[in-house]
Short mmCIF file of C-alpha atoms in Angstrom, two decimals:
data_model
loop_
_atom_site.label_atom_id
_atom_site.label_comp_id
_atom_site.label_asym_id
_atom_site.label_seq_id
_atom_site.Cartn_x
_atom_site.Cartn_y
_atom_site.Cartn_z
CA MET A 1 -18.29 -0.91 -26.78
CA SER A 2 -21.86 -1.67 -26.34
CA TYR A 3 -22.03 -5.37 -25.77
CA LEU A 4 -19.03 -7.94 -24.81
CA LEU A 5 -19.11 -11.47 -24.16
CA PHE A 6 -16.76 -13.66 -21.84
CA ARG A 7 -17.35 -16.91 -23.46
CA ASN A 8 -16.89 -20.34 -21.52
CA VAL A 9 -14.88 -19.00 -18.75
CA ASP A 10 -14.30 -20.31 -15.18
CA ILE A 11 -15.95 -17.92 -12.68
CA VAL A 12 -14.34 -17.43 -9.59
CA ASP A 13 -16.55 -14.41 -8.10
CA GLY A 14 -15.00 -13.19 -5.20
CA THR A 15 -17.35 -14.64 -2.53
CA GLY A 16 -15.22 -17.59 -1.88
CA ASP A 17 -17.66 -20.11 -3.47
CA PRO A 18 -16.59 -22.58 -5.65
CA ARG A 19 -15.93 -21.91 -8.91
CA TYR A 20 -18.38 -22.45 -12.29
CA ARG A 21 -18.31 -22.49 -15.96
CA GLY A 22 -20.56 -19.71 -17.65
CA ASP A 23 -20.69 -16.82 -20.02
CA VAL A 24 -20.65 -13.21 -19.01
CA ALA A 25 -21.87 -10.44 -20.63
CA VAL A 26 -20.79 -6.81 -20.24
CA ARG A 27 -22.69 -3.54 -21.27
CA ASP A 28 -21.87 0.14 -20.59
CA GLY A 29 -19.22 -0.66 -18.10
CA ARG A 30 -21.24 -3.13 -15.91
CA ILE A 31 -21.74 -6.89 -15.87
CA ALA A 32 -25.15 -7.40 -17.48
CA GLU A 33 -25.71 -11.12 -17.47
CA ILE A 34 -24.17 -14.31 -16.37
CA ALA A 35 -25.54 -17.50 -17.91
CA THR A 36 -25.16 -20.99 -19.10
CA PRO A 37 -22.39 -21.16 -21.94
CA GLY A 38 -23.89 -20.88 -25.47
CA THR A 39 -27.44 -19.36 -24.12
CA LEU A 40 -26.53 -15.52 -24.43
CA ALA A 41 -27.45 -13.65 -27.76
CA ALA A 42 -24.61 -12.97 -30.02
CA PRO A 43 -22.52 -9.72 -28.91
CA ASP A 44 -20.86 -7.21 -30.92
CA ARG A 45 -17.38 -8.78 -29.37
CA VAL A 46 -16.69 -12.17 -28.03
CA VAL A 47 -13.61 -12.97 -25.86
CA ASP A 48 -13.12 -16.82 -25.92
CA GLY A 49 -12.34 -17.88 -22.16
CA GLU A 50 -11.47 -21.51 -22.62
CA ASN A 51 -9.11 -22.45 -19.79
CA LEU A 52 -9.02 -19.13 -18.19
CA VAL A 53 -10.50 -17.85 -14.90
CA LEU A 54 -12.51 -14.76 -14.71
CA ALA A 55 -12.51 -13.00 -11.48
CA PRO A 56 -13.13 -9.53 -9.95
CA GLY A 57 -10.42 -7.12 -10.54
CA PHE A 58 -8.11 -7.04 -7.68
CA ILE A 59 -7.87 -4.64 -4.90
CA ASP A 60 -4.65 -3.32 -3.65
CA MET A 61 -5.35 -2.40 0.04
CA HIS A 62 -1.94 -0.76 0.53
CA ALA A 63 -0.44 1.04 -2.45
CA HIS A 64 1.94 4.04 -2.67
CA SER A 65 0.73 5.31 -6.10
CA ASP A 66 -0.35 8.88 -4.95
CA LEU A 67 1.76 10.43 -7.75
CA HIS A 68 2.59 7.58 -10.04
CA LEU A 69 -1.21 7.49 -10.94
CA LEU A 70 -0.48 11.10 -12.24
CA THR A 71 2.58 11.26 -13.76
CA GLU A 72 2.07 7.63 -15.55
CA PRO A 73 -1.66 6.99 -15.83
CA GLU A 74 -1.57 3.98 -17.45
CA HIS A 75 0.36 2.34 -14.22
CA LEU A 76 1.33 -0.52 -16.02
CA PRO A 77 2.93 -1.97 -12.74
CA LYS A 78 -0.43 -2.38 -11.38
CA ILE A 79 -2.78 -2.69 -14.19
CA SER A 80 -0.64 -5.75 -15.51
CA GLN A 81 -1.19 -7.73 -12.30
CA GLY A 82 -4.85 -7.09 -12.56
CA VAL A 83 -5.11 -4.60 -10.09
CA THR A 84 -8.41 -2.67 -10.77
CA THR A 85 -8.70 -0.42 -7.37
CA GLU A 86 -5.97 1.11 -5.23
CA VAL A 87 -6.25 2.60 -1.47
CA ILE A 88 -3.40 5.29 -1.51
CA GLY A 89 -2.83 8.01 1.03
CA GLN A 90 -1.09 5.29 3.22
CA ASP A 91 1.26 5.47 6.22
CA GLY A 92 0.04 8.94 7.31
CA LEU A 93 2.03 10.93 4.59
CA SER A 94 0.38 12.23 1.45
CA TYR A 95 -0.31 15.21 -0.80
CA ALA A 96 -3.87 16.32 0.68
CA PRO A 97 -4.93 18.28 2.55
CA VAL A 98 -2.09 20.87 2.36
CA ASP A 99 -1.15 24.43 2.04
CA ASP A 100 1.76 25.60 0.24
CA ALA A 101 4.48 25.35 3.06
CA THR A 102 2.95 21.83 3.86
CA LEU A 103 3.15 20.42 0.49
CA ALA A 104 6.89 21.84 -0.14
CA VAL A 105 7.90 19.97 3.06
CA LEU A 106 6.12 16.56 2.21
CA ARG A 107 7.41 16.71 -1.46
CA ARG A 108 10.96 16.42 -0.15
CA GLN A 109 10.34 14.21 2.97
CA ILE A 110 8.50 11.62 0.71
CA ALA A 111 10.56 11.83 -2.45
CA GLY A 112 11.78 8.10 -1.41
CA TRP A 113 8.21 7.06 -1.44
CA ASN A 114 6.91 9.05 -4.63
CA GLY A 115 9.62 10.77 -6.24
CA ASN A 116 9.41 14.65 -6.44
CA PRO A 117 8.50 15.17 -10.04
CA VAL A 118 9.39 18.72 -11.18
CA GLU A 119 7.09 18.37 -14.08
CA LEU A 120 3.86 17.62 -12.04
CA ASP A 121 1.61 20.70 -11.32
CA PHE A 122 0.50 20.27 -7.90
CA THR A 123 -2.62 22.51 -8.24
CA TRP A 124 -4.78 20.76 -5.59
CA ARG A 125 -4.76 21.38 -2.08
CA THR A 126 -7.87 19.60 -0.59
CA VAL A 127 -8.86 16.12 -0.88
CA GLY A 128 -11.80 16.81 -2.97
CA GLU A 129 -9.39 18.71 -5.30
CA TYR A 130 -6.90 15.55 -5.46
CA LEU A 131 -9.76 13.08 -5.84
CA ASP A 132 -10.67 15.46 -8.91
CA ARG A 133 -7.38 15.58 -10.36
CA LEU A 134 -7.63 11.59 -10.38
CA ASP A 135 -10.77 11.89 -12.09
CA LYS A 136 -9.11 13.46 -15.13
CA GLY A 137 -7.81 10.04 -16.39
CA ILE A 138 -6.28 6.93 -14.65
CA ALA A 139 -6.11 3.31 -15.54
CA PRO A 140 -7.40 1.79 -12.31
CA ASN A 141 -9.98 3.09 -9.56
CA ALA A 142 -8.48 4.85 -6.49
CA ALA A 143 -9.78 5.25 -2.85
CA TYR A 144 -8.05 7.74 -0.66
CA LEU A 145 -7.19 7.72 3.04
CA VAL A 146 -6.59 11.03 4.97
CA PRO A 147 -3.00 10.99 6.29
CA GLN A 148 -2.64 11.62 9.81
CA GLY A 149 0.99 12.56 9.75
CA THR A 150 0.18 15.37 6.96
CA LEU A 151 -2.81 16.40 9.36
CA ARG A 152 -0.23 16.99 11.91
CA LEU A 153 2.20 18.72 9.77
CA LEU A 154 -0.36 21.01 8.59
CA VAL A 155 -1.35 22.07 12.01
CA VAL A 156 1.50 21.08 14.51
CA GLY A 157 4.48 21.26 12.34
CA SER A 158 7.43 18.92 12.40
CA GLU A 159 8.15 19.41 15.98
CA ARG A 160 8.43 16.63 18.28
CA ARG A 161 5.85 17.63 20.90
CA PRO A 162 2.36 17.12 22.11
CA ALA A 163 -0.56 18.63 20.21
CA THR A 164 -2.52 21.20 22.18
CA ALA A 165 -6.34 20.96 22.51
CA ALA A 166 -7.20 23.49 19.85
CA GLU A 167 -4.59 21.91 17.58
CA ILE A 168 -6.47 18.27 18.15
CA ASP A 169 -9.74 20.00 17.36
CA ARG A 170 -8.37 21.59 14.13
CA MET A 171 -6.99 18.29 13.11
CA CYS A 172 -10.50 16.65 13.34
CA GLU A 173 -12.07 19.57 11.66
CA LEU A 174 -9.66 18.94 8.51
CA LEU A 175 -10.26 14.92 8.57
CA ALA A 176 -13.81 15.64 8.86
CA ALA A 177 -13.79 17.48 5.87
CA GLY A 178 -11.54 15.25 3.94
CA LEU A 179 -14.03 12.29 4.72
CA ALA A 180 -16.84 14.40 3.39
CA GLU A 181 -15.07 15.05 0.26
CA GLY A 182 -14.73 11.27 -0.27
CA ALA A 183 -11.85 9.90 1.66
CA VAL A 184 -12.36 6.22 2.82
CA GLY A 185 -10.84 6.74 6.28
CA MET A 186 -7.34 7.72 7.63
CA SER A 187 -3.92 6.32 7.78
CA SER A 188 -1.16 6.70 10.16
CA GLY A 189 2.75 6.39 9.80
CA LEU A 190 3.78 5.58 13.38
CA THR A 191 7.21 5.24 12.83
CA TYR A 192 7.42 8.24 10.30
CA PRO A 193 7.95 11.87 11.59
CA PRO A 194 5.75 13.63 12.51
CA GLY A 195 2.73 11.38 12.75
CA MET A 196 4.93 9.30 15.44
CA TYR A 197 4.96 12.18 17.59
CA ALA A 198 1.07 11.99 18.31
CA ASP A 199 -0.14 10.09 21.51
CA THR A 200 -2.87 7.60 21.89
CA ALA A 201 -5.42 10.42 22.97
CA GLU A 202 -4.71 12.32 19.88
CA LEU A 203 -5.09 9.20 17.71
CA ALA A 204 -8.33 8.42 19.34
CA ALA A 205 -9.81 11.96 18.78
CA LEU A 206 -9.19 11.46 15.39
CA CYS A 207 -10.54 7.80 15.34
CA GLU A 208 -13.93 8.98 16.58
CA VAL A 209 -14.06 11.35 13.74
CA VAL A 210 -13.38 8.37 11.09
CA ALA A 211 -15.85 6.30 13.22
CA GLU A 212 -18.70 8.56 12.76
CA ALA A 213 -17.90 8.90 9.01
CA GLY A 214 -18.02 5.00 8.60
CA GLY A 215 -14.86 5.08 7.47
CA PHE A 216 -11.74 2.90 8.79
CA TYR A 217 -8.35 3.46 10.40
CA ALA A 218 -5.46 2.03 8.54
CA PRO A 219 -2.30 2.50 10.95
CA HIS A 220 1.16 1.70 9.92
CA THR A 221 1.94 0.78 13.72
CA ARG A 222 4.83 2.12 16.17
CA SER A 223 6.99 -0.99 15.78
CA TYR A 224 6.98 -4.29 13.61
CA GLY A 225 9.83 -5.23 15.76
CA ALA A 226 10.81 -5.12 19.09
CA GLY A 227 7.40 -4.16 20.82
CA ALA A 228 5.40 -5.32 17.79
CA LEU A 229 2.78 -7.01 20.02
CA GLU A 230 2.41 -3.90 22.21
CA ALA A 231 2.03 -1.61 19.23
CA TYR A 232 -0.67 -3.86 17.40
CA ALA A 233 -2.39 -3.97 21.19
CA GLU A 234 -2.24 -0.26 21.15
CA MET A 235 -4.12 0.09 17.81
CA ILE A 236 -6.62 -2.76 18.62
CA GLU A 237 -7.58 -0.71 21.97
CA LEU A 238 -7.96 2.40 19.91
CA SER A 239 -10.50 0.41 17.64
CA ARG A 240 -12.20 -0.97 21.03
CA ARG A 241 -12.46 2.54 22.50
CA THR A 242 -13.80 4.52 19.72
CA GLY A 243 -15.74 1.96 17.77
CA CYS A 244 -13.70 2.83 14.68
CA ALA A 245 -13.28 0.06 12.25
CA LEU A 246 -9.25 -0.93 12.01
CA HIS A 247 -7.54 -2.21 9.18
CA LEU A 248 -3.80 -3.18 9.86
CA THR A 249 -1.77 -2.43 6.88
CA HIS A 250 1.25 -4.79 6.21
CA ALA A 251 0.56 -6.70 8.84
CA THR A 252 4.08 -8.25 9.51
CA MET A 253 5.92 -9.97 12.49
CA ASN A 254 9.66 -8.86 11.31
CA PHE A 255 13.24 -9.09 12.55
CA GLY A 256 14.65 -12.01 14.85
CA VAL A 257 12.97 -11.04 17.81
CA ASN A 258 9.59 -12.18 16.16
CA ARG A 259 10.65 -15.07 14.45
CA GLY A 260 7.58 -17.83 14.74
CA ARG A 261 5.46 -15.39 16.72
CA ALA A 262 2.75 -14.59 14.15
CA PRO A 263 0.21 -16.80 16.05
CA GLU A 264 0.53 -14.43 19.11
CA LEU A 265 -0.61 -11.64 16.77
CA LEU A 266 -3.52 -13.68 15.18
CA ALA A 267 -4.87 -14.17 18.64
CA LEU A 268 -4.75 -10.84 19.79
CA ILE A 269 -6.95 -10.05 16.81
CA ASP A 270 -9.10 -13.06 17.23
CA ALA A 271 -9.71 -12.08 20.84
CA ALA A 272 -10.81 -8.36 19.91
CA LEU A 273 -12.93 -9.90 16.99
CA ALA A 274 -14.80 -12.21 19.72
CA ASP A 275 -15.21 -8.66 21.66
CA GLY A 276 -16.97 -7.32 18.68
CA CYS A 277 -14.17 -5.05 17.05
CA ASP A 278 -14.25 -4.83 13.59
CA ILE A 279 -10.67 -5.46 12.52
CA SER A 280 -9.20 -6.57 9.07
CA LEU A 281 -5.41 -6.61 7.97
CA ASP A 282 -3.37 -7.16 4.63
CA THR A 283 0.27 -8.50 3.62
CA TYR A 284 2.32 -8.53 0.62
CA PRO A 285 3.71 -12.19 -0.35
CA TYR A 286 7.53 -11.62 0.28
CA LEU A 287 9.86 -11.61 3.07
CA PRO A 288 11.61 -8.15 3.02
CA GLY A 289 10.21 -4.84 3.44
CA ALA A 290 10.83 -1.38 1.57
CA THR A 291 11.07 1.92 3.01
CA THR A 292 13.55 4.96 2.95
CA LEU A 293 16.96 4.90 4.29
CA SER A 294 16.07 8.00 6.59
CA ALA A 295 13.21 5.87 8.33
CA LEU A 296 16.09 4.25 10.06
CA LEU A 297 16.83 7.49 11.83
CA PRO A 298 15.56 7.91 15.74
CA SER A 299 12.57 10.18 15.91
CA TRP A 300 14.40 12.93 17.57
CA ALA A 301 16.69 13.20 14.76
CA MET A 302 13.98 14.13 12.13
CA SER A 303 12.08 16.42 14.60
CA GLY A 304 11.80 20.04 12.64
CA GLY A 305 11.58 18.33 9.19
CA PRO A 306 14.08 17.48 6.65
CA ASP A 307 16.50 20.56 6.85
CA ALA A 308 16.80 20.12 10.65
CA ALA A 309 17.58 16.50 9.96
CA LEU A 310 20.35 17.30 7.33
CA ALA A 311 21.70 19.83 9.72
CA ARG A 312 22.26 16.94 12.36
CA LEU A 313 23.59 14.67 9.87
CA ALA A 314 26.27 17.42 9.36
CA ASP A 315 27.24 17.66 12.93
CA PRO A 316 29.78 15.36 14.48
CA GLY A 317 28.13 15.29 17.66
CA GLU A 318 24.59 14.63 16.56
CA ARG A 319 26.18 11.99 14.04
CA ALA A 320 27.59 10.15 17.07
CA ARG A 321 24.29 10.31 19.08
CA ILE A 322 22.41 9.07 16.24
CA ALA A 323 25.16 6.44 15.84
CA LEU A 324 24.65 5.11 19.34
CA ASP A 325 21.04 4.64 18.87
CA VAL A 326 21.12 2.84 15.54
CA ASN A 327 23.95 0.32 16.60
CA VAL A 328 23.48 0.00 20.48
CA ASN A 329 20.21 1.43 21.68
CA GLY A 330 17.80 0.40 18.97
CA SER A 331 16.47 3.34 16.79
CA ASP A 332 12.76 3.64 17.30
CA GLY A 333 12.46 4.37 13.54
CA CYS A 334 13.98 0.91 12.94
CA HIS A 335 11.03 -0.51 15.28
CA GLY A 336 13.23 -0.51 18.29
CA VAL A 337 16.05 -2.64 17.21
CA THR A 338 19.57 -2.20 16.21
CA VAL A 339 20.33 -1.83 12.53
CA GLU A 340 21.92 -4.81 10.91
CA TRP A 341 23.60 -3.16 8.12
CA ASP A 342 24.00 -6.66 6.15
CA THR A 343 19.93 -6.43 5.79
CA ILE A 344 19.88 -3.05 4.24
CA GLN A 345 20.10 -3.13 0.46
CA ILE A 346 19.92 0.08 -1.46
CA SER A 347 17.13 0.07 -4.05
CA GLY A 348 17.17 3.60 -5.58
CA VAL A 349 18.90 7.05 -5.16
CA ALA A 350 17.74 10.55 -6.47
CA ASN A 351 21.27 11.63 -6.87
CA ARG A 352 22.61 10.17 -9.94
CA ASP A 353 26.03 10.27 -8.68
CA LEU A 354 25.25 7.67 -5.98
CA ASP A 355 23.90 4.96 -8.79
CA ARG A 356 26.84 2.76 -7.98
CA HIS A 357 25.56 1.85 -4.92
CA VAL A 358 22.02 0.43 -5.94
CA GLY A 359 21.70 -3.35 -5.36
CA ARG A 360 24.35 -3.17 -2.78
CA THR A 361 23.98 -3.27 1.04
CA VAL A 362 25.18 -0.83 3.49
CA ALA A 363 27.38 -3.30 4.90
CA GLU A 364 28.95 -3.99 1.00
CA ILE A 365 29.48 -0.83 0.41
CA ALA A 366 31.39 -0.09 3.99
CA ALA A 367 33.44 -2.87 3.48
CA ALA A 368 34.51 -1.82 -0.25
CA ASP A 369 34.89 1.79 0.83
CA GLY A 370 36.92 0.96 4.07
CA LEU A 371 34.32 2.77 6.17
CA ALA A 372 32.16 2.11 9.15
CA PRO A 373 28.37 1.25 8.10
CA GLU A 374 27.09 4.22 9.94
CA GLU A 375 29.40 6.43 7.93
CA VAL A 376 27.80 5.17 4.60
CA PHE A 377 24.41 5.64 6.17
CA PHE A 378 25.02 9.32 7.10
CA GLU A 379 26.66 10.17 3.63
CA LEU A 380 24.26 8.51 1.79
CA LEU A 381 21.35 10.27 3.59
CA ARG A 382 23.19 13.75 3.36
CA ARG A 383 24.17 13.55 -0.24
CA ASP A 384 20.99 12.25 -1.46
CA GLU A 385 18.85 14.71 0.64
CA LEU A 386 17.01 11.93 2.41
CA ALA A 387 15.56 10.43 -0.88
CA THR A 388 17.52 7.07 -0.78
CA THR A 389 15.07 3.86 -0.88
CA ILE A 390 15.88 0.50 0.60
CA LEU A 391 15.00 -2.89 0.95
CA GLN A 392 15.01 -4.56 4.47
CA HIS A 393 15.71 -8.09 4.59
CA VAL A 394 14.19 -9.06 7.87
CA GLY A 395 11.01 -11.33 7.17
CA HIS A 396 10.19 -14.85 7.99
CA GLU A 397 8.14 -17.24 5.98
CA GLU A 398 6.52 -18.99 8.58
CA ASN A 399 4.97 -15.73 9.90
CA VAL A 400 3.91 -14.61 6.21
CA ARG A 401 2.19 -17.86 5.78
CA ALA A 402 0.44 -17.96 8.98
CA ILE A 403 -0.90 -14.35 8.62
CA MET A 404 -1.86 -14.86 5.06
CA ARG A 405 -4.16 -17.84 6.23
CA HIS A 406 -6.16 -15.47 8.64
CA ARG A 407 -9.88 -15.08 7.92
CA ARG A 408 -9.64 -11.39 7.85
CA HIS A 409 -6.52 -11.43 5.64
CA MET A 410 -6.46 -9.14 2.49
CA GLY A 411 -3.60 -8.23 -0.23
CA GLY A 412 -1.79 -5.23 -0.42
CA SER A 413 1.55 -4.69 -2.21
CA ASP A 414 3.00 -1.81 -0.17
CA ALA A 415 4.67 -1.14 -3.53
CA LEU A 416 7.21 1.99 -3.94
CA LEU A 417 7.51 2.63 -7.38
CA VAL A 418 10.40 4.73 -7.87
CA GLY A 419 14.14 3.87 -7.77
CA GLU A 420 16.15 1.62 -10.35
CA ARG A 421 15.82 -1.50 -8.34
CA PRO A 422 12.32 -1.25 -6.22
CA HIS A 423 10.88 -4.26 -4.55
CA PRO A 424 9.50 -6.81 -6.81
CA ARG A 425 6.00 -6.57 -5.24
CA ALA A 426 5.63 -3.54 -7.13
CA TRP A 427 4.83 -5.62 -10.17
CA GLY A 428 4.31 -9.14 -8.85
CA THR A 429 2.33 -9.29 -5.79
CA PHE A 430 -0.96 -10.22 -6.80
CA PRO A 431 0.40 -12.79 -9.32
CA ARG A 432 2.65 -14.13 -6.69
CA TYR A 433 -0.26 -14.62 -4.24
CA LEU A 434 -2.06 -16.74 -7.54
CA GLY A 435 1.14 -18.59 -8.59
CA HIS A 436 3.65 -19.15 -5.52
CA TYR A 437 0.82 -19.40 -2.70
CA VAL A 438 -1.82 -20.96 -4.29
CA ARG A 439 -0.60 -23.23 -7.35
CA GLU A 440 2.94 -24.30 -6.15
CA LEU A 441 2.42 -24.29 -2.20
CA GLY A 442 -1.31 -24.72 -1.55
CA VAL A 443 -1.22 -22.17 1.35
CA LEU A 444 -4.76 -20.89 -0.03
CA GLY A 445 -7.30 -22.30 -2.44
CA LEU A 446 -7.65 -20.35 -5.47
CA GLU A 447 -11.38 -19.62 -4.52
CA GLU A 448 -10.04 -18.43 -1.12
CA CYS A 449 -7.13 -16.31 -2.21
CA VAL A 450 -9.19 -14.42 -4.80
CA HIS A 451 -11.85 -13.77 -1.95
CA HIS A 452 -8.94 -12.24 0.08
CA LEU A 453 -8.03 -9.97 -2.76
CA THR A 454 -11.53 -9.04 -4.10
CA GLY A 455 -14.86 -9.58 -2.29
CA ARG A 456 -13.17 -9.23 1.18
CA PRO A 457 -11.65 -5.68 0.61
CA ALA A 458 -14.50 -4.49 -1.26
CA ARG A 459 -16.54 -5.06 1.98
CA ARG A 460 -13.79 -3.07 4.20
CA LEU A 461 -13.98 -0.30 1.60
CA ARG A 462 -17.99 -0.56 1.44
CA LEU A 463 -17.82 -0.45 -2.16
CA ARG A 464 -21.01 -0.34 -3.84
CA GLY A 465 -21.53 -2.63 -6.66
CA ARG A 466 -17.82 -3.61 -7.07
CA GLY A 467 -15.66 -6.55 -5.94
CA LEU A 468 -17.88 -9.52 -6.95
CA VAL A 469 -18.98 -10.97 -10.16
CA LEU A 470 -22.53 -10.38 -10.19
CA PRO A 471 -24.94 -8.96 -12.67
CA GLY A 472 -25.23 -5.31 -11.98
CA TYR A 473 -21.63 -5.00 -10.43
CA ALA A 474 -19.16 -2.76 -12.14
CA ALA A 475 -17.19 -4.55 -15.00
CA ASP A 476 -13.96 -4.53 -13.03
CA LEU A 477 -12.50 -8.01 -14.09
CA VAL A 478 -9.06 -9.91 -14.68
CA LEU A 479 -9.00 -12.95 -16.82
CA PHE A 480 -6.08 -15.00 -16.03
CA ASP A 481 -4.70 -18.46 -16.49
CA PRO A 482 -4.26 -20.51 -13.31
CA ALA A 483 -1.65 -22.94 -14.88
CA THR A 484 0.58 -20.32 -15.68
CA VAL A 485 -0.05 -16.99 -13.64
CA ALA A 486 3.30 -15.99 -11.97
CA ASP A 487 5.39 -13.26 -10.77
CA THR A 488 8.42 -12.78 -12.80
CA ALA A 489 9.74 -9.79 -11.09
CA THR A 490 12.88 -10.43 -9.10
CA PHE A 491 15.04 -8.50 -6.63
CA GLU A 492 17.77 -8.47 -9.46
CA HIS A 493 15.48 -7.43 -12.17
CA PRO A 494 12.15 -6.29 -10.65
CA LYS A 495 10.39 -4.37 -13.30
CA GLN A 496 9.12 -7.18 -14.97
CA GLN A 497 5.56 -7.91 -16.20
CA ALA A 498 3.77 -10.93 -14.85
CA ARG A 499 2.93 -14.16 -16.53
CA GLY A 500 -0.44 -15.30 -16.85
CA ILE A 501 -2.71 -12.13 -16.64
CA VAL A 502 -4.52 -12.11 -19.96
CA HIS A 503 -7.06 -9.39 -19.82
CA VAL A 504 -7.94 -6.72 -17.37
CA LEU A 505 -11.16 -4.36 -17.72
CA VAL A 506 -11.71 -1.43 -15.59
CA ASN A 507 -15.18 -0.30 -15.64
CA GLY A 508 -15.80 -2.20 -18.65
CA GLU A 509 -12.85 -1.01 -20.77
CA PHE A 510 -9.89 -3.11 -21.34
CA ALA A 511 -6.85 -1.62 -19.70
CA ILE A 512 -4.93 -4.79 -20.71
CA PHE A 513 -5.90 -6.93 -23.77
CA ASP A 514 -4.03 -10.26 -24.60
CA GLY A 515 -1.36 -9.31 -22.16
CA ARG A 516 -0.64 -5.73 -23.80
CA PRO A 517 -1.73 -2.56 -22.32
CA THR A 518 -4.23 -0.44 -24.29
CA GLY A 519 -3.72 2.69 -22.78
CA ARG A 520 -7.56 3.39 -21.83
CA LEU A 521 -7.76 5.36 -18.59
CA ALA A 522 -11.23 4.22 -17.69
CA GLY A 523 -10.48 4.51 -13.63
CA ARG A 524 -11.37 6.90 -11.27
CA ALA A 525 -11.74 8.13 -7.65
CA LEU A 526 -13.99 5.84 -5.54
CA ARG A 527 -15.63 8.41 -2.90
CA MET A 528 -17.14 7.51 0.30
CA ASP A 529 -20.63 8.90 0.95
CA PRO A 530 -20.50 9.66 4.79
CA GLU A 531 -24.44 9.88 4.77
CA ARG A 532 -24.83 6.39 2.99
CA LYS A 533 -21.86 5.20 4.56
CA GLU A 534 -20.78 3.68 1.16
CA THR A 535 -18.34 4.09 -1.48
CA ARG A 536 -19.19 4.47 -4.96
#
């Protein structure tokens, strides 16, 4: 397509500035001109934008699409929301860099996040090779974070022990290589093994490498429940100590112990910003979280990897010890709190014999089957080989709104795309911001919200020529109806396309036209250049 014109659109350009009416011309994948309506030459194709908002494509700062982009490259759950760029490699566990043995462990360990597709040819081993694989054809753009837990698995293994100085040096070498190959930073999952076994000194050594390359550190902290503020403070101190930019992913304050405590988190962040730290955060606009059932296990129970964990689940003495931690002591896997079984809802299983449990809480299953909840927990983990996914109903609306308003806030879906009943954020995050929290509740203004979802994350990613509606910028664009845009995905029926997202362009090509997918795969891997310290 040589020349496309969007006529009479309300332009919300991603800067936070007020909207204005204009015509926007697209040529060769970029925004060519923006002009007063009716003043541009007749194009090859005109799209009437009357009553529609044209905005930069949304940037999902926390995505778990690492395999979905390869197995279903049209990527309808995200493209249909207006997402044109995702940040993957999250929570410290993903598929590069790896060797054969590490890849085999990862495929099993995070099958609950991404599935374990037997038909997928896992031919890559390095970060660069994985990004090259994405370049073969995906609907949105994607940026990658080197996962710290994967580095530890590759160098140290699954054991619960400190890394040696030589092992830390080797992890730093692998991290530097991944950043040189185009990764935009590093992630951690500090309630997930084996990344959670790293101490602060180990993390600091890695953060120094990230800082040198101009990337950012995106930790899933050690707790979002008991000790949440202390966990955030540890990450902020890492940023202060190493000079590494910090992005607090899914920055929530969950569980009963944290009701109403979001202002305390925001005060920590504001104090660090005043000291010169570079800190940002993302959230999803829902109360429940989503993870794997195995994430509730205490860290010692996962030491040694999936086979070791399954062996412990088969041992009566070890099961009793686990039960004590999850029911009485507070499992570190469950953020230091005791597990409330009526909040743990099964969202997906790999073993089809367990399908009857999907949509039910562990407490409901236990009552129906006449079992103690922890016995249901053990049997699901054992029979599903740790692949069960869950929703965890532990959030608080006042915390969600307070954090959403922060001046360094961005949007991130944290969406798992596998399972029969995944979290509705997989299909609804960005329309929910625009519909529920902007139009219905007025928590954010429209221009402000679009800035949170576009221009602000583009700056965090150091994107060159993306994230704003400006001449010369990449034509990653979304046209939506501000009067009707809304999420339709629910917890009962989560795989529902949003309303009001009319057109979506990625690199100037329609991925969604008139609400329907086109099948175009115009996205690509976005690589950071450590020399220029920018992402292209």
